[in-house]
Amino acid sequence: MIRPRRLRRTAAIRGLVREHRPHVEQLVQPIFVAERAEDAVAITSMPGIARHTVEGAVAEARELFALGIKSVMLFGIPASKDAEGSSNYDPQGVVQQTIRGIKAALPEMAVMADLCNCEYTDHGHCGPLNERGEVDNERTIELLIRTAITYADAGVDVVAPSDMMDGRVEAIRHALDARGHTGTAILVHGAKYASAFYGPFREAAGSTPQTGDRRGYQMDPPNVREALREIALDIEEGADAVMIKPGLPYLDIVRAARDAFDVPIAVYNVSGEYAMLKAAIANGWLDGDRAVDETLVAFVRAGADIVVTYFAKEWAARHG
Ligand code: PBG
């Protein structure tokens, strides 16, 4: 009789036939950095995650590196916001300072920076609005380029545009190359959906749109073919790697992208996914270690090469 249970009988045998295992080198820890010290506090909806000062972010990066996490993704919370998000392209801005700080302390750490305007605009949209109240695609790209150059000048390894404007990858690539930053990679948010699961992040980053929502630029959750089209365009435009976001509710998109394209695929296990699990774990409704392990292996099984997750540090502390 054929008995598949033979290969599940002992831990050693299960280990031999295990098909996927996340590796600490695949994990990226997001880090929030606040320009004002008074903003550097815990995030209530994301237990275990805090907003750091620049010095705090460098200290956090050191801890991560010691645990084997060699990549971080930075998100800035500036002291001032305006309609154009001009604090984003300030060479002395909070993200630029943090990039320099981490690269000086840990030259081997891969430093990635989210590239978007929503944390820097007073209206909370990802770029300046036109007279119809829509985000202006071309003006937004101009701002992203300015910011990307300041990040690259500061020594960032990877920029991660998360705005979903059309044509931004080509424009950013061109601008970086023209400035001599040919080695700065673009990890594009290729398929970023207009999701309810960003709620805790917007609390953390203070980036909730003051009017309307992001459905005019982020993708409609029911669409798969559109995601593949977006990703194909991003690759054509020069993206080095492509991210799907959110993660758990979109594992089918990760798999479809993995099967369709040869570039590295990243997935972003977003704030709401983290908050849901943490809330259930805090209530004693889930076994935390097992639930987190099962979550991270799901991304790898779906075909992701890179997993951006708020769980990276705790996972590495247990397994790294
Ligand atoms: C936008 C951005 C968002 C996230 C990352 N980059 C939020 C949004 O589009 O509203 C969400 C990440 C998360 O929820 O963890 N710059």
Short mmCIF file of C-alpha atoms in Angstrom, two decimals, residues 59-220:
data_model
loop_
_atom_site.label_atom_id
_atom_site.label_comp_id
_atom_site.label_asym_id
_atom_site.label_seq_id
_atom_site.Cartn_x
_atom_site.Cartn_y
_atom_site.Cartn_z
CA ALA A 59 20.65 50.93 16.92
CA GLU A 60 17.73 48.81 15.68
CA ALA A 61 19.64 48.05 12.48
CA ARG A 62 22.60 46.85 14.54
CA GLU A 63 20.35 44.48 16.49
CA LEU A 64 18.81 43.17 13.28
CA PHE A 65 22.19 42.63 11.68
CA ALA A 66 23.37 40.67 14.72
CA LEU A 67 20.31 38.42 14.27
CA GLY A 68 21.19 37.84 10.61
CA ILE A 69 18.70 40.28 9.05
CA LYS A 70 20.73 42.04 6.41
CA SER A 71 18.03 44.18 4.79
CA VAL A 72 15.81 46.94 6.13
CA MET A 73 13.19 49.12 4.49
CA LEU A 74 12.91 52.69 5.76
CA PHE A 75 9.75 54.76 6.13
CA GLY A 76 10.02 58.40 7.21
CA ILE A 77 7.74 60.47 9.41
CA PRO A 78 8.77 64.07 8.72
CA ALA A 79 8.41 67.06 11.06
CA SER A 80 6.57 69.09 8.43
CA LYS A 81 4.18 68.34 5.58
CA ASP A 82 2.91 70.45 2.68
CA ALA A 83 0.84 70.02 -0.49
CA GLU A 84 3.88 68.88 -2.53
CA GLY A 85 5.54 66.74 0.12
CA SER A 86 8.71 68.83 -0.13
CA SER A 87 10.26 67.43 3.07
CA ASN A 88 10.65 64.19 1.12
CA TYR A 89 13.43 65.48 -1.15
CA ASP A 90 15.31 67.38 1.55
CA PRO A 91 18.91 66.07 1.47
CA GLN A 92 18.89 66.46 5.28
CA GLY A 93 15.51 64.71 5.58
CA VAL A 94 14.84 61.99 8.09
CA VAL A 95 15.20 59.08 5.66
CA GLN A 96 18.34 60.54 4.06
CA GLN A 97 19.93 60.92 7.52
CA THR A 98 18.98 57.38 8.46
CA ILE A 99 20.41 55.95 5.25
CA ARG A 100 23.73 57.66 5.96
CA GLY A 101 23.64 56.56 9.59
CA ILE A 102 22.99 52.90 8.85
CA LYS A 103 25.45 52.70 5.94
CA ALA A 104 28.16 54.28 8.12
CA ALA A 105 27.49 51.88 11.01
CA LEU A 106 26.81 48.76 8.93
CA PRO A 107 28.21 49.04 5.40
CA GLU A 108 27.06 45.48 4.63
CA MET A 109 23.42 46.11 5.49
CA ALA A 110 21.19 46.41 2.40
CA VAL A 111 19.30 49.64 2.96
CA MET A 112 16.05 50.02 1.08
CA ALA A 113 13.81 53.07 1.23
CA ASP A 114 10.14 53.26 0.47
CA LEU A 115 9.72 55.93 -2.20
CA CYS A 116 6.39 57.72 -1.92
CA ASN A 117 4.99 61.12 -1.01
CA CYS A 118 2.02 60.18 1.16
CA GLU A 119 3.85 60.53 4.47
CA TYR A 120 5.07 63.97 3.37
CA THR A 121 1.93 65.60 1.92
CA ASP A 122 -0.51 67.44 4.19
CA HIS A 123 -3.48 65.91 2.29
CA GLY A 124 -2.05 62.38 2.65
CA HIS A 125 -2.18 61.44 -1.05
CA CYS A 126 0.81 59.97 -2.83
CA GLY A 127 1.46 63.11 -4.88
CA PRO A 128 0.21 66.63 -5.58
CA LEU A 129 -3.44 66.97 -6.58
CA ASN A 130 -4.65 68.57 -9.81
CA GLU A 131 -7.68 70.85 -10.16
CA ARG A 132 -9.97 67.78 -10.29
CA GLY A 133 -8.61 66.56 -6.95
CA GLU A 134 -6.78 63.65 -8.60
CA VAL A 135 -3.13 62.82 -8.00
CA ASP A 136 -1.15 64.38 -10.84
CA ASN A 137 0.88 61.56 -12.43
CA GLU A 138 3.65 63.63 -14.04
CA ARG A 139 4.19 66.06 -11.16
CA THR A 140 4.30 63.13 -8.76
CA ILE A 141 7.00 61.47 -10.85
CA GLU A 142 9.07 64.68 -10.82
CA LEU A 143 8.94 64.64 -7.02
CA LEU A 144 9.77 60.94 -6.82
CA ILE A 145 12.82 61.52 -9.01
CA ARG A 146 14.05 64.36 -6.82
CA THR A 147 13.63 62.24 -3.72
CA ALA A 148 15.16 59.11 -5.28
CA ILE A 149 18.29 61.09 -6.16
CA THR A 150 18.67 62.33 -2.57
CA TYR A 151 18.27 58.76 -1.29
CA ALA A 152 20.84 57.49 -3.76
CA ASP A 153 23.21 60.36 -2.88
CA ALA A 154 22.86 59.28 0.76
CA GLY A 155 23.92 55.75 -0.21
CA VAL A 156 20.67 53.79 -0.39
CA ASP A 157 21.00 50.38 -2.05
CA VAL A 158 17.42 50.00 -3.22
CA VAL A 159 14.54 52.42 -3.78
CA ALA A 160 11.04 50.97 -3.53
CA PRO A 161 8.47 53.19 -5.29
CA SER A 162 5.06 52.54 -3.73
CA ASP A 163 2.99 55.25 -5.40
CA MET A 164 1.55 53.32 -8.40
CA MET A 165 1.99 56.21 -10.87
CA ASP A 166 2.29 55.21 -14.52
CA GLY A 167 5.75 55.35 -16.04
CA ARG A 168 7.64 56.05 -12.84
CA VAL A 169 10.11 53.17 -13.07
CA GLU A 170 11.50 54.33 -16.40
CA ALA A 171 11.70 57.94 -15.21
CA ILE A 172 13.44 57.03 -11.93
CA ARG A 173 15.88 54.66 -13.67
CA HIS A 174 16.77 57.30 -16.19
CA ALA A 175 17.28 59.98 -13.54
CA LEU A 176 19.40 57.73 -11.30
CA ASP A 177 21.58 56.66 -14.22
CA ALA A 178 22.02 60.24 -15.42
CA ARG A 179 23.31 61.11 -11.96
CA GLY A 180 25.76 58.18 -11.99
CA HIS A 181 23.71 56.01 -9.63
CA THR A 182 23.72 53.05 -11.99
CA GLY A 183 24.07 50.62 -9.09
CA THR A 184 20.98 51.75 -7.19
CA ALA A 185 18.32 49.08 -7.66
CA ILE A 186 14.57 49.59 -8.06
CA LEU A 187 12.29 47.22 -6.19
CA VAL A 188 8.99 48.43 -7.53
CA HIS A 189 5.63 47.93 -5.89
CA GLY A 190 4.41 46.39 -9.12
CA ALA A 191 1.04 45.27 -7.91
CA LYS A 192 -0.11 47.34 -4.98
CA TYR A 193 -3.76 47.06 -4.17
CA ALA A 194 -6.11 49.66 -2.64
CA SER A 195 -6.32 47.66 0.58
CA ALA A 196 -7.99 47.97 3.97
CA PHE A 197 -4.99 46.16 5.43
CA TYR A 198 -2.80 49.31 5.43
CA GLY A 199 -4.82 50.78 8.33
CA PRO A 200 -2.22 50.42 11.12
CA PHE A 201 0.58 51.68 8.85
CA ARG A 202 -1.34 54.87 8.19
CA GLU A 203 -1.65 55.38 11.93
CA ALA A 204 2.08 54.73 12.27
CA ALA A 205 3.06 57.00 9.40
CA GLY A 206 0.29 59.58 9.73
CA SER A 207 -0.53 59.12 6.05
CA THR A 208 -4.30 58.63 5.92
CA PRO A 209 -5.74 60.56 2.94
CA GLN A 210 -7.64 63.59 4.24
CA THR A 211 -10.14 63.38 1.37
CA GLY A 212 -11.21 60.43 -0.76
CA ASP A 213 -9.12 57.27 -1.05
CA ARG A 214 -6.33 55.75 -3.16
CA ARG A 215 -8.52 53.79 -5.58
CA GLY A 216 -7.63 56.14 -8.44
CA TYR A 217 -4.03 54.87 -8.41
CA GLN A 218 -3.74 51.70 -6.32
CA MET A 219 -5.18 48.55 -7.86
CA ASP A 220 -8.68 47.16 -7.53
#
